Amino acid sequence: MRITVVGSGYVGLVAGACFADLGHGVVVVDNDHRKLIALRNGEVPIHEKFLPDLLSRYCGHRLTFAEDLKEAVRQSAAIFVAVGTPPTESGEADLSYVESVAREISGGIDSYKVIVEKSTVPVYTSDWIRKIILRNGTDPALVDVASNPEFLREGTAVTDFLFPDRIVIGCDGERPAAVLREIYAPMTGGSYYQRADSIPCPDRCKIPPPIIVTSTKSAELIKHASNAFLAMKISFINAVASVCESVGASVNQVVHGIGTDARIGPRFLNPGIGYGGSCFPKDIMAFRAVARECGYDFRLLDEVMRINEDQRQRFLRKVRSALWTVRGKRLGVLGLAFKGGTDDIRESPALFLVQALLQEGAKIVAYDPAAMDRAREVLGSNVTFVDSAYDAAHAADALLILTEWEEFANLDLNRLRSELKYPIVIDGRNLYDPEVMAAQGFTYFSVGRAASLPDGVPTSAVKNGKSA
Ligand code: NAD
């Protein structure tokens, strides 16, 4: 099938490359000219496992890049809209990019097309897209608008796209549903997974993935409700972690105890410095705004956001209590991306903390395996960027772990200790065992677990986040 994907960001580019891998002919359209040139020249603008491989396999033949949306629409049966939906000042989703794409699409509709929302959008957006397209003179019989929310996670985006837990299709008629079923048929029918050159199957995946067909409005709500639920799970365990710190319990043990309950499950129960990224913060606010608009006061979501905010402040208090004063201290920082496996720094809690510590007068020496170029654009010369975790630790008064990159969980602790001026580690991602850190000679602070001192020093001398 011929498909257009509008937007070549984290979702659009991954979707385009994966649709090509399923065997479709794909045009990815973007209005960022420089990005298109880079893509045509074989550059990969984002850090995603397997993406360079897919782009080099299909670029130039099954997968092309264009600026002319109308022409792409003319050639395609389905048009996936994957442009940004950032928050407005009042927290609602800014749908102006979606609207301008809808307007432009209408100029290219000369035969039946399905317009598919891939962007995360509030309920009723599909009605608006249809209205805009018809308002611009399109024959109503030539267009259907469907919703196909995307659940991929940055860092594992390609695998998530091709091995999803489920595919949700929201349509209000059989005709658009049939087009979407056909697009995903290599996955739902299982043929994709039998190919020798398919992307390797991750652990715990359902093959073939089930397809869930709903009304368009339900599909729009499924995406917002999923993200809100996941953010709630994170805030819940962060709140539990705070109680653990107060009473001297271990959040690891609590997570093990509750996560083994099949009704709850262990995933997304990782205490830390709170959620970030381009989705959860904006989607929770947008869902809150949608609910308000529909007459429901969803105060639970306010609390989810408040706990998330508080988690960053708690971490800052931990840093202060470990160091006494922050001004003039040299802090090694591991991680700037909003989570491990990605170069995305949008709404990154790590970046927020670095900026707050800079304001308090700390000197920051930072390392991230993928996000330093993007972080440099925001932080500029205020931060020294280095090439390894050990360089970040070198001569530092303390080391802060802010992103859960795998390489940060496997550091040579002897070497780390010898690099640091003082062996103090403040871990916002719980990558290490407090007992191991104590045995290795570190003063170690983490989230939801008692702070530990080097072996031989009484632990009563330190209480997590309260005093050094
Ligand atoms: P992004 O900012 O990385 O990419 C958006 C792209 O759209 C950019 O390349 C931009 O140049 C392009 N664009 C904007 N206006 C355009 C126009 N008029 N014509 C053509 N191109 C245009 O955004 P993203 O992270 O890929 O997210 C896109 C959507 O998908 C958002 O609604 C987001 O909430 C949702 N989503 C994101 C993720 C994620 O992990 N990033 C996961 C699921 C859903």
Short mmCIF file of C-alpha atoms and ligand atoms in Angstrom, two decimals:
data_model
loop_
_atom_site.label_atom_id
_atom_site.label_comp_id
_atom_site.label_asym_id
_atom_site.label_seq_id
_atom_site.Cartn_x
_atom_site.Cartn_y
_atom_site.Cartn_z
CA MET A 1 0.00 0.00 0.00
CA ARG A 2 1.15 3.60 -0.59
CA ILE A 3 1.34 5.51 2.68
CA THR A 4 2.19 9.11 3.59
CA VAL A 5 3.51 9.89 7.05
CA VAL A 6 3.44 13.60 7.94
CA GLY A 7 6.19 14.53 10.40
CA SER A 8 9.63 12.95 10.57
CA GLY A 9 10.13 13.15 14.34
CA TYR A 10 10.46 10.31 16.83
CA VAL A 11 7.09 8.87 15.85
CA GLY A 12 6.84 9.76 12.16
CA LEU A 13 10.31 8.62 11.18
CA VAL A 14 10.05 5.38 13.11
CA ALA A 15 6.54 4.69 11.75
CA GLY A 16 7.69 5.45 8.20
CA ALA A 17 10.72 3.15 8.45
CA CYS A 18 8.65 0.37 10.04
CA PHE A 19 5.84 0.62 7.45
CA ALA A 20 8.55 0.28 4.79
CA ASP A 21 9.87 -2.78 6.64
CA LEU A 22 6.35 -4.25 6.47
CA GLY A 23 6.53 -3.91 2.69
CA HIS A 24 4.64 -0.67 2.05
CA GLY A 25 5.76 2.24 -0.13
CA VAL A 26 6.16 5.22 2.20
CA VAL A 27 6.64 8.96 1.69
CA VAL A 28 7.62 10.82 4.85
CA VAL A 29 6.71 14.50 4.57
CA ASP A 30 8.14 17.24 6.75
CA ASN A 31 8.23 21.03 6.46
CA ASP A 32 11.71 21.18 7.97
CA HIS A 33 13.83 21.48 4.85
CA ARG A 34 17.16 20.89 6.61
CA LYS A 35 15.90 17.71 8.20
CA LEU A 36 14.76 16.37 4.84
CA ILE A 37 18.15 17.06 3.23
CA ALA A 38 19.89 15.28 6.11
CA LEU A 39 17.55 12.30 5.83
CA ARG A 40 18.03 12.06 2.07
CA ASN A 41 21.79 12.14 2.68
CA GLY A 42 21.49 9.09 4.90
CA GLU A 43 21.84 10.91 8.23
CA VAL A 44 19.84 9.55 11.16
CA PRO A 45 18.61 12.54 13.19
CA ILE A 46 17.58 10.64 16.34
CA HIS A 47 19.17 7.97 18.50
CA GLU A 48 17.02 4.82 18.13
CA LYS A 49 18.18 1.22 18.02
CA PHE A 50 17.57 -0.47 14.62
CA LEU A 51 16.54 2.81 12.96
CA PRO A 52 19.84 3.34 11.08
CA ASP A 53 19.55 -0.22 9.78
CA LEU A 54 15.97 0.26 8.50
CA LEU A 55 16.74 3.64 6.95
CA SER A 56 19.78 2.31 5.09
CA ARG A 57 17.74 -0.68 3.86
CA TYR A 58 14.84 1.31 2.39
CA CYS A 59 15.88 4.94 1.86
CA GLY A 60 15.54 6.13 -1.70
CA HIS A 61 13.25 3.35 -2.92
CA ARG A 62 10.55 1.98 -0.59
CA LEU A 63 11.02 4.95 1.75
CA THR A 64 11.33 8.51 0.40
CA PHE A 65 11.30 11.98 1.93
CA ALA A 66 9.38 14.94 0.52
CA GLU A 67 8.18 18.44 1.29
CA ASP A 68 5.17 18.49 -1.02
CA LEU A 69 2.33 17.15 1.11
CA LYS A 70 -0.40 17.54 -1.53
CA GLU A 71 1.53 15.45 -4.03
CA ALA A 72 2.25 12.78 -1.41
CA VAL A 73 -1.47 12.68 -0.53
CA ARG A 74 -2.42 12.19 -4.18
CA GLN A 75 -0.17 9.13 -4.34
CA SER A 76 -1.32 7.53 -1.05
CA ALA A 77 -4.27 5.54 0.24
CA ALA A 78 -3.59 6.41 3.87
CA ILE A 79 -2.07 9.54 5.40
CA PHE A 80 -0.71 9.23 8.94
CA VAL A 81 -0.42 12.55 10.79
CA ALA A 82 2.51 12.42 13.24
CA VAL A 83 3.28 16.08 13.88
CA GLY A 84 3.83 17.54 17.34
CA THR A 85 1.00 18.43 19.71
CA PRO A 86 2.86 20.54 22.31
CA PRO A 87 1.15 22.04 25.35
CA THR A 88 -0.22 25.59 25.32
CA GLU A 89 0.41 27.84 28.31
CA SER A 90 -2.85 26.69 29.87
CA GLY A 91 -1.94 23.00 29.46
CA GLU A 92 -4.23 22.14 26.54
CA ALA A 93 -2.81 20.43 23.45
CA ASP A 94 -1.79 22.92 20.78
CA LEU A 95 -3.45 21.48 17.70
CA SER A 96 -2.34 24.18 15.27
CA TYR A 97 0.19 21.85 13.54
CA VAL A 98 -2.50 19.20 13.10
CA GLU A 99 -4.93 21.80 11.76
CA SER A 100 -2.47 23.19 9.24
CA VAL A 101 -1.67 19.66 8.03
CA ALA A 102 -5.41 18.90 7.68
CA ARG A 103 -5.86 22.04 5.60
CA GLU A 104 -2.98 21.12 3.33
CA ILE A 105 -4.11 17.50 2.98
CA SER A 106 -7.51 18.61 1.66
CA GLY A 107 -5.80 20.08 -1.42
CA GLY A 108 -4.45 16.67 -2.43
CA ILE A 109 -7.56 14.52 -2.04
CA ASP A 110 -8.60 13.39 -5.52
CA SER A 111 -9.73 9.85 -4.60
CA TYR A 112 -10.73 7.98 -1.42
CA LYS A 113 -8.21 8.51 1.42
CA VAL A 114 -8.03 7.60 5.08
CA ILE A 115 -6.48 10.27 7.29
CA VAL A 116 -5.04 8.64 10.39
CA GLU A 117 -4.23 10.42 13.64
CA LYS A 118 -0.90 9.09 14.90
CA SER A 119 -0.17 12.18 16.98
CA THR A 120 -1.54 12.09 20.51
CA VAL A 121 -4.63 14.27 20.36
CA PRO A 122 -7.66 15.03 22.56
CA VAL A 123 -10.98 13.34 22.01
CA TYR A 124 -13.01 15.00 19.22
CA THR A 125 -9.88 15.91 17.20
CA SER A 126 -10.91 13.51 14.43
CA ASP A 127 -14.21 15.41 14.10
CA TRP A 128 -12.26 18.65 13.77
CA ILE A 129 -9.87 17.22 11.17
CA ARG A 130 -12.83 16.06 9.11
CA LYS A 131 -14.55 19.45 9.45
CA ILE A 132 -11.40 21.31 8.33
CA ILE A 133 -10.92 19.01 5.35
CA LEU A 134 -14.54 19.36 4.24
CA ARG A 135 -14.50 23.13 4.88
CA ASN A 136 -11.70 23.31 2.31
CA GLY A 137 -13.87 21.83 -0.39
CA THR A 138 -13.22 18.08 -0.23
CA ASP A 139 -16.02 15.70 -1.27
CA PRO A 140 -17.21 14.00 2.00
CA ALA A 141 -17.36 10.63 0.23
CA LEU A 142 -13.60 10.77 -0.43
CA VAL A 143 -12.37 10.98 3.14
CA ASP A 144 -12.55 9.15 6.44
CA VAL A 145 -10.64 10.12 9.56
CA ALA A 146 -9.36 7.34 11.85
CA SER A 147 -7.30 7.17 15.01
CA ASN A 148 -4.34 4.83 15.40
CA PRO A 149 -2.60 5.91 18.62
CA GLU A 150 1.08 5.14 18.97
CA PHE A 151 2.42 3.50 22.12
CA LEU A 152 6.12 3.31 21.23
CA ARG A 153 8.69 4.34 23.83
CA GLU A 154 11.76 6.31 22.83
CA GLY A 155 14.88 4.16 23.12
CA THR A 156 13.01 1.02 22.01
CA ALA A 157 10.80 2.70 19.43
CA VAL A 158 11.39 0.38 16.46
CA THR A 159 10.88 -2.77 18.50
CA ASP A 160 7.82 -1.31 20.22
CA PHE A 161 6.31 -0.40 16.85
CA LEU A 162 6.86 -3.80 15.27
CA PHE A 163 6.14 -5.91 18.38
CA PRO A 164 3.35 -3.97 20.11
CA ASP A 165 1.19 -5.30 22.96
CA ARG A 166 -1.78 -4.39 20.75
CA ILE A 167 -2.70 -2.27 17.74
CA VAL A 168 -5.57 0.12 18.41
CA ILE A 169 -7.63 1.27 15.48
CA GLY A 170 -10.41 3.79 16.02
CA CYS A 171 -12.78 4.15 13.06
CA ASP A 172 -16.41 4.97 12.53
CA GLY A 173 -17.01 2.71 9.52
CA GLU A 174 -15.84 -0.52 7.90
CA ARG A 175 -14.10 1.11 4.95
CA PRO A 176 -11.34 2.94 6.90
CA ALA A 177 -10.99 -0.07 9.22
CA ALA A 178 -10.30 -2.30 6.20
CA VAL A 179 -7.52 0.02 5.00
CA LEU A 180 -5.85 0.02 8.42
CA ARG A 181 -6.24 -3.75 8.81
CA GLU A 182 -4.49 -4.20 5.48
CA ILE A 183 -1.61 -1.93 6.50
CA TYR A 184 -1.00 -3.93 9.67
CA ALA A 185 -1.76 -7.34 8.08
CA PRO A 186 1.92 -8.43 7.90
CA MET A 187 2.01 -8.04 11.69
CA THR A 188 -1.47 -9.27 12.66
CA GLY A 189 -1.28 -12.16 10.19
CA GLY A 190 2.22 -13.03 11.46
CA SER A 191 4.02 -13.08 8.09
CA TYR A 192 6.41 -10.30 9.12
CA TYR A 193 7.70 -12.35 12.05
CA GLN A 194 8.53 -15.33 9.86
CA ARG A 195 10.90 -13.35 7.68
CA ALA A 196 14.60 -14.04 8.14
CA ASP A 197 15.40 -10.31 8.01
CA SER A 198 12.76 -9.09 10.46
CA ILE A 199 13.87 -7.04 13.46
CA PRO A 200 14.72 -9.40 16.35
CA CYS A 201 11.86 -10.24 18.65
CA PRO A 202 12.15 -8.77 22.18
CA ASP A 203 11.37 -10.76 25.34
CA ARG A 204 7.76 -11.08 26.46
CA CYS A 205 6.12 -10.01 23.21
CA LYS A 206 2.81 -11.20 21.79
CA ILE A 207 3.13 -12.56 18.25
CA PRO A 208 1.02 -11.85 16.33
CA PRO A 209 -0.21 -8.75 18.14
CA PRO A 210 -3.96 -8.43 18.66
CA ILE A 211 -5.84 -5.67 16.88
CA ILE A 212 -8.43 -3.72 18.83
CA VAL A 213 -11.01 -1.88 16.77
CA THR A 214 -12.94 0.85 18.57
CA SER A 215 -14.81 4.02 17.76
CA THR A 216 -12.56 6.97 16.89
CA LYS A 217 -13.38 8.76 20.14
CA SER A 218 -12.57 5.67 22.22
CA ALA A 219 -9.20 5.31 20.49
CA GLU A 220 -8.37 8.95 21.18
CA LEU A 221 -9.26 8.40 24.84
CA ILE A 222 -7.31 5.12 25.05
CA LYS A 223 -4.06 6.97 24.34
CA HIS A 224 -4.62 9.76 26.87
CA ALA A 225 -5.92 7.34 29.50
CA SER A 226 -2.93 4.97 28.99
CA ASN A 227 -0.38 7.71 29.47
CA ALA A 228 -2.24 9.13 32.45
CA PHE A 229 -2.37 5.67 34.05
CA LEU A 230 1.34 5.04 33.52
CA ALA A 231 2.26 8.46 34.92
CA MET A 232 0.00 7.72 37.88
CA LYS A 233 1.86 4.44 38.48
CA ILE A 234 5.18 6.30 38.51
CA SER A 235 3.91 9.00 40.85
CA PHE A 236 2.33 6.37 43.08
CA ILE A 237 5.58 4.50 43.60
CA ASN A 238 7.47 7.76 44.08
CA ALA A 239 5.02 8.68 46.84
CA VAL A 240 5.49 5.21 48.39
CA ALA A 241 9.28 5.72 48.12
CA SER A 242 8.99 8.92 50.15
CA VAL A 243 7.16 7.05 52.90
CA CYS A 244 9.83 4.32 52.77
CA GLU A 245 12.52 6.93 53.34
CA SER A 246 10.66 8.32 56.35
CA VAL A 247 10.24 4.96 58.06
CA GLY A 248 13.51 3.32 56.96
CA ALA A 249 11.90 0.69 54.71
CA SER A 250 13.27 -0.34 51.32
CA VAL A 251 11.18 0.60 48.30
CA ASN A 252 12.81 -2.29 46.39
CA GLN A 253 11.28 -4.75 48.80
CA VAL A 254 7.92 -2.99 48.66
CA VAL A 255 7.97 -2.99 44.84
CA HIS A 256 8.81 -6.69 44.82
CA GLY A 257 5.96 -7.37 47.21
CA ILE A 258 3.32 -5.42 45.31
CA GLY A 259 4.63 -5.91 41.77
CA THR A 260 4.34 -9.70 42.01
CA ASP A 261 0.58 -9.29 42.44
CA ALA A 262 -0.67 -10.11 38.94
CA ARG A 263 -3.33 -7.42 39.27
CA ILE A 264 -0.62 -4.77 39.69
CA GLY A 265 2.49 -6.02 37.85
CA PRO A 266 6.07 -4.79 38.28
CA ARG A 267 6.38 -2.49 35.28
CA PHE A 268 6.46 1.27 35.75
CA LEU A 269 7.06 0.81 39.45
CA ASN A 270 10.57 2.29 39.31
CA PRO A 271 11.06 5.04 41.86
CA GLY A 272 13.29 7.88 40.70
CA ILE A 273 13.34 11.59 39.98
CA GLY A 274 9.96 11.57 38.26
CA TYR A 275 8.72 11.18 34.72
CA GLY A 276 9.65 13.55 31.90
CA GLY A 277 9.92 13.48 28.14
CA SER A 278 7.78 14.92 25.41
CA CYS A 279 4.70 12.83 26.21
CA PHE A 280 3.74 12.21 29.84
CA PRO A 281 3.94 15.81 31.13
CA LYS A 282 2.04 17.28 28.19
CA ASP A 283 -0.44 14.42 27.82
CA ILE A 284 -1.43 14.47 31.49
CA MET A 285 -2.04 18.21 31.28
CA ALA A 286 -3.97 17.81 28.03
CA PHE A 287 -6.11 14.99 29.44
CA ARG A 288 -6.79 17.12 32.52
CA ALA A 289 -7.89 19.96 30.24
CA VAL A 290 -10.07 17.68 28.09
CA ALA A 291 -11.80 16.31 31.19
CA ARG A 292 -12.43 19.83 32.48
CA GLU A 293 -13.87 20.84 29.12
CA CYS A 294 -16.20 17.84 29.25
CA GLY A 295 -17.36 18.76 32.75
CA TYR A 296 -15.28 16.30 34.80
CA ASP A 297 -12.85 17.64 37.39
CA PHE A 298 -10.04 15.04 37.17
CA ARG A 299 -8.19 16.09 40.33
CA LEU A 300 -6.36 12.78 40.56
CA LEU A 301 -4.22 14.04 37.67
CA ASP A 302 -3.32 17.22 39.57
CA GLU A 303 -1.93 15.02 42.31
CA VAL A 304 0.03 12.89 39.82
CA MET A 305 1.66 16.09 38.51
CA ARG A 306 2.27 17.49 42.00
CA ILE A 307 4.04 14.34 43.18
CA ASN A 308 6.17 14.38 40.03
CA GLU A 309 7.19 17.97 40.63
CA ASP A 310 7.90 17.26 44.28
CA GLN A 311 10.15 14.33 43.38
CA ARG A 312 12.64 16.68 41.71
CA GLN A 313 12.62 19.00 44.73
CA ARG A 314 13.22 16.03 47.04
CA PHE A 315 16.26 15.09 44.98
CA LEU A 316 17.62 18.64 45.22
CA ARG A 317 17.18 18.49 48.99
CA LYS A 318 19.13 15.23 48.99
CA VAL A 319 22.00 16.88 47.13
CA ARG A 320 22.01 19.78 49.58
CA SER A 321 21.93 17.50 52.59
CA ALA A 322 24.77 15.38 51.22
CA LEU A 323 27.00 18.37 50.46
CA TRP A 324 25.83 20.95 53.00
CA THR A 325 26.42 23.90 50.63
CA VAL A 326 26.20 23.60 46.86
CA ARG A 327 27.83 26.85 45.74
CA GLY A 328 31.25 26.25 44.20
CA LYS A 329 30.98 22.44 44.44
CA ARG A 330 32.01 20.40 41.43
CA LEU A 331 29.28 17.87 40.61
CA GLY A 332 29.72 15.04 38.15
CA VAL A 333 26.44 14.33 36.34
CA LEU A 334 25.65 11.05 34.62
CA GLY A 335 22.72 11.40 32.23
CA LEU A 336 20.93 14.31 30.58
CA ALA A 337 18.32 12.50 28.45
CA PHE A 338 14.87 12.16 29.98
CA LYS A 339 15.44 8.41 30.15
CA GLY A 340 18.00 5.82 29.06
CA GLY A 341 18.33 4.76 25.42
CA THR A 342 17.38 8.09 23.84
CA ASP A 343 18.94 11.44 22.97
CA ASP A 344 15.65 13.24 23.75
CA ILE A 345 16.00 15.94 26.42
CA ARG A 346 12.49 17.37 26.17
CA GLU A 347 11.11 17.89 29.71
CA SER A 348 14.06 15.90 31.03
CA PRO A 349 14.13 15.83 34.84
CA ALA A 350 17.94 15.53 34.54
CA LEU A 351 18.12 18.81 32.66
CA PHE A 352 15.81 20.49 35.16
CA LEU A 353 18.06 19.37 38.05
CA VAL A 354 21.24 20.48 36.28
CA GLN A 355 19.72 23.91 35.68
CA ALA A 356 18.57 24.19 39.31
CA LEU A 357 22.03 23.22 40.60
CA LEU A 358 23.72 25.69 38.26
CA GLN A 359 21.48 28.39 39.69
CA GLU A 360 22.63 27.42 43.16
CA GLY A 361 26.23 27.96 42.05
CA ALA A 362 27.40 24.37 41.42
CA LYS A 363 29.93 23.57 38.70
CA ILE A 364 28.56 20.78 36.54
CA VAL A 365 30.64 18.27 34.58
CA ALA A 366 28.27 16.06 32.61
CA TYR A 367 28.30 12.96 30.47
CA ASP A 368 25.50 11.30 28.50
CA PRO A 369 26.05 8.60 25.86
CA ALA A 370 23.64 10.19 23.35
CA ALA A 371 22.08 13.45 24.52
CA MET A 372 25.09 15.78 24.88
CA ASP A 373 24.69 17.56 21.54
CA ARG A 374 21.08 18.40 22.27
CA ALA A 375 21.87 19.32 25.89
CA ARG A 376 24.71 21.61 24.75
CA GLU A 377 22.19 23.63 22.73
CA VAL A 378 20.23 24.32 25.93
CA LEU A 379 22.96 24.50 28.57
CA GLY A 380 25.72 26.03 26.46
CA SER A 381 29.03 26.78 28.14
CA ASN A 382 27.55 26.68 31.65
CA VAL A 383 28.26 22.96 31.75
CA THR A 384 31.46 21.09 30.94
CA PHE A 385 30.70 18.08 28.75
CA VAL A 386 33.07 15.12 28.93
CA ASP A 387 33.50 11.82 27.12
CA SER A 388 32.96 9.25 29.83
CA ALA A 389 31.35 8.60 33.19
CA TYR A 390 34.82 8.49 34.80
CA ASP A 391 35.72 11.89 33.34
CA ALA A 392 32.51 13.28 34.86
CA ALA A 393 33.47 11.81 38.24
CA HIS A 394 37.04 13.10 38.08
CA ALA A 395 37.80 15.44 41.03
CA ALA A 396 34.07 15.86 41.73
CA ASP A 397 32.69 16.56 45.19
CA ALA A 398 29.88 14.12 44.39
CA LEU A 399 28.48 12.11 41.50
CA LEU A 400 24.80 12.42 40.51
CA ILE A 401 23.09 9.69 38.48
CA LEU A 402 20.15 11.25 36.65
CA THR A 403 19.39 8.93 33.69
CA GLU A 404 19.08 5.15 33.78
CA TRP A 405 21.49 4.32 30.95
CA GLU A 406 22.64 0.71 31.11
CA GLU A 407 26.29 1.72 31.04
CA PHE A 408 25.81 3.72 34.25
CA ALA A 409 24.65 0.57 36.04
CA ASN A 410 27.86 -1.27 35.18
CA LEU A 411 30.62 1.11 36.22
CA ASP A 412 33.93 -0.04 37.65
CA LEU A 413 33.32 1.08 41.24
CA ASN A 414 37.01 1.01 42.22
CA ARG A 415 37.87 3.30 39.38
CA LEU A 416 34.90 5.53 40.10
CA ARG A 417 35.90 5.92 43.76
CA SER A 418 39.47 6.77 42.83
CA GLU A 419 38.30 9.44 40.37
CA LEU A 420 36.01 11.21 42.83
CA LYS A 421 37.36 13.81 45.24
CA TYR A 422 34.87 12.52 47.83
CA PRO A 423 33.22 9.12 47.35
CA ILE A 424 29.65 10.44 47.41
CA VAL A 425 27.06 9.15 44.93
CA ILE A 426 23.52 10.53 44.79
CA ASP A 427 21.57 8.16 42.59
CA GLY A 428 18.23 9.38 41.27
CA ARG A 429 17.62 6.11 39.43
CA ASN A 430 18.44 3.44 42.02
CA LEU A 431 21.00 1.77 39.77
CA TYR A 432 23.08 0.37 42.63
CA ASP A 433 22.59 -1.71 45.74
CA PRO A 434 23.17 0.45 48.85
CA GLU A 435 25.00 -2.40 50.62
CA VAL A 436 27.36 -2.94 47.70
CA MET A 437 28.06 0.77 47.53
CA ALA A 438 28.80 0.90 51.26
CA ALA A 439 31.13 -2.09 50.95
CA GLN A 440 32.91 -0.30 48.10
CA GLY A 441 33.53 2.73 50.27
CA PHE A 442 30.84 5.10 49.04
CA THR A 443 28.40 7.33 50.84
CA TYR A 444 25.36 6.52 48.77
CA PHE A 445 21.97 8.19 48.55
CA SER A 446 19.14 6.82 46.44
CA VAL A 447 15.34 6.96 46.26
CA GLY A 448 13.11 5.19 48.76
CA ARG A 449 16.01 3.40 50.46
CA ALA A 450 18.07 4.34 53.49
CA ALA A 451 21.27 6.15 52.66
CA SER A 452 24.39 4.08 53.23
CA LEU A 453 27.80 5.02 54.54
CA PRO A 454 31.12 3.30 53.82
CA ASP A 455 31.43 0.10 55.86
CA GLY A 456 32.57 0.79 59.38
CA VAL A 457 30.75 4.13 59.70
CA PRO A 458 27.50 3.81 61.70
CA THR A 459 24.46 4.27 59.43
CA SER A 460 22.71 6.25 62.16
CA ALA A 461 25.03 9.09 61.12
CA VAL A 462 23.03 9.59 57.97
CA LYS A 463 19.34 9.54 57.15
CA ASN A 464 18.29 9.71 53.52
CA GLY A 465 17.54 13.30 52.55
CA LYS A 466 17.49 14.57 56.14
CA SER A 467 21.08 15.15 57.25
CA ALA A 468 24.57 14.27 56.17
P1 NAD B 1 8.63 15.60 16.96
O1 NAD B 1 8.59 16.99 17.44
O2 NAD B 1 9.85 14.77 17.18
O3 NAD B 1 8.30 15.55 15.39
C1 NAD B 1 7.30 16.28 14.80
C2 NAD B 1 7.71 16.52 13.34
O4 NAD B 1 6.61 17.11 12.66
C3 NAD B 1 8.89 17.49 13.18
O5 NAD B 1 9.88 16.89 12.37
C4 NAD B 1 8.27 18.71 12.49
O6 NAD B 1 9.18 19.37 11.64
C5 NAD B 1 7.12 18.08 11.75
N1 NAD B 1 6.05 19.02 11.37
C6 NAD B 1 5.44 19.96 12.13
N2 NAD B 1 4.51 20.62 11.40
C7 NAD B 1 4.52 20.08 10.18
C8 NAD B 1 3.79 20.32 8.99
N3 NAD B 1 2.85 21.27 8.94
N4 NAD B 1 4.06 19.58 7.90
C9 NAD B 1 5.01 18.63 7.95
N5 NAD B 1 5.74 18.34 9.05
C10 NAD B 1 5.50 19.06 10.15
O7 NAD B 1 7.37 14.89 17.64
P2 NAD B 1 7.22 13.35 18.07
O8 NAD B 1 7.94 13.09 19.35
O9 NAD B 1 7.48 12.49 16.90
O10 NAD B 1 5.67 13.31 18.42
C11 NAD B 1 4.68 13.44 17.42
C12 NAD B 1 3.34 13.11 18.03
O11 NAD B 1 3.32 11.74 18.45
C13 NAD B 1 2.97 13.93 19.26
O12 NAD B 1 1.58 14.16 19.27
C14 NAD B 1 3.34 13.02 20.41
O13 NAD B 1 2.62 13.29 21.57
C15 NAD B 1 2.99 11.66 19.84
N6 NAD B 1 3.73 10.54 20.42
C16 NAD B 1 5.06 10.69 20.70
C17 NAD B 1 5.75 9.60 21.24
C18 NAD B 1 7.21 9.75 21.57
O14 NAD B 1 7.73 8.88 22.29
N7 NAD B 1 7.89 10.77 21.09
C19 NAD B 1 5.10 8.38 21.48
C20 NAD B 1 3.76 8.26 21.14
C21 NAD B 1 3.07 9.35 20.61
#
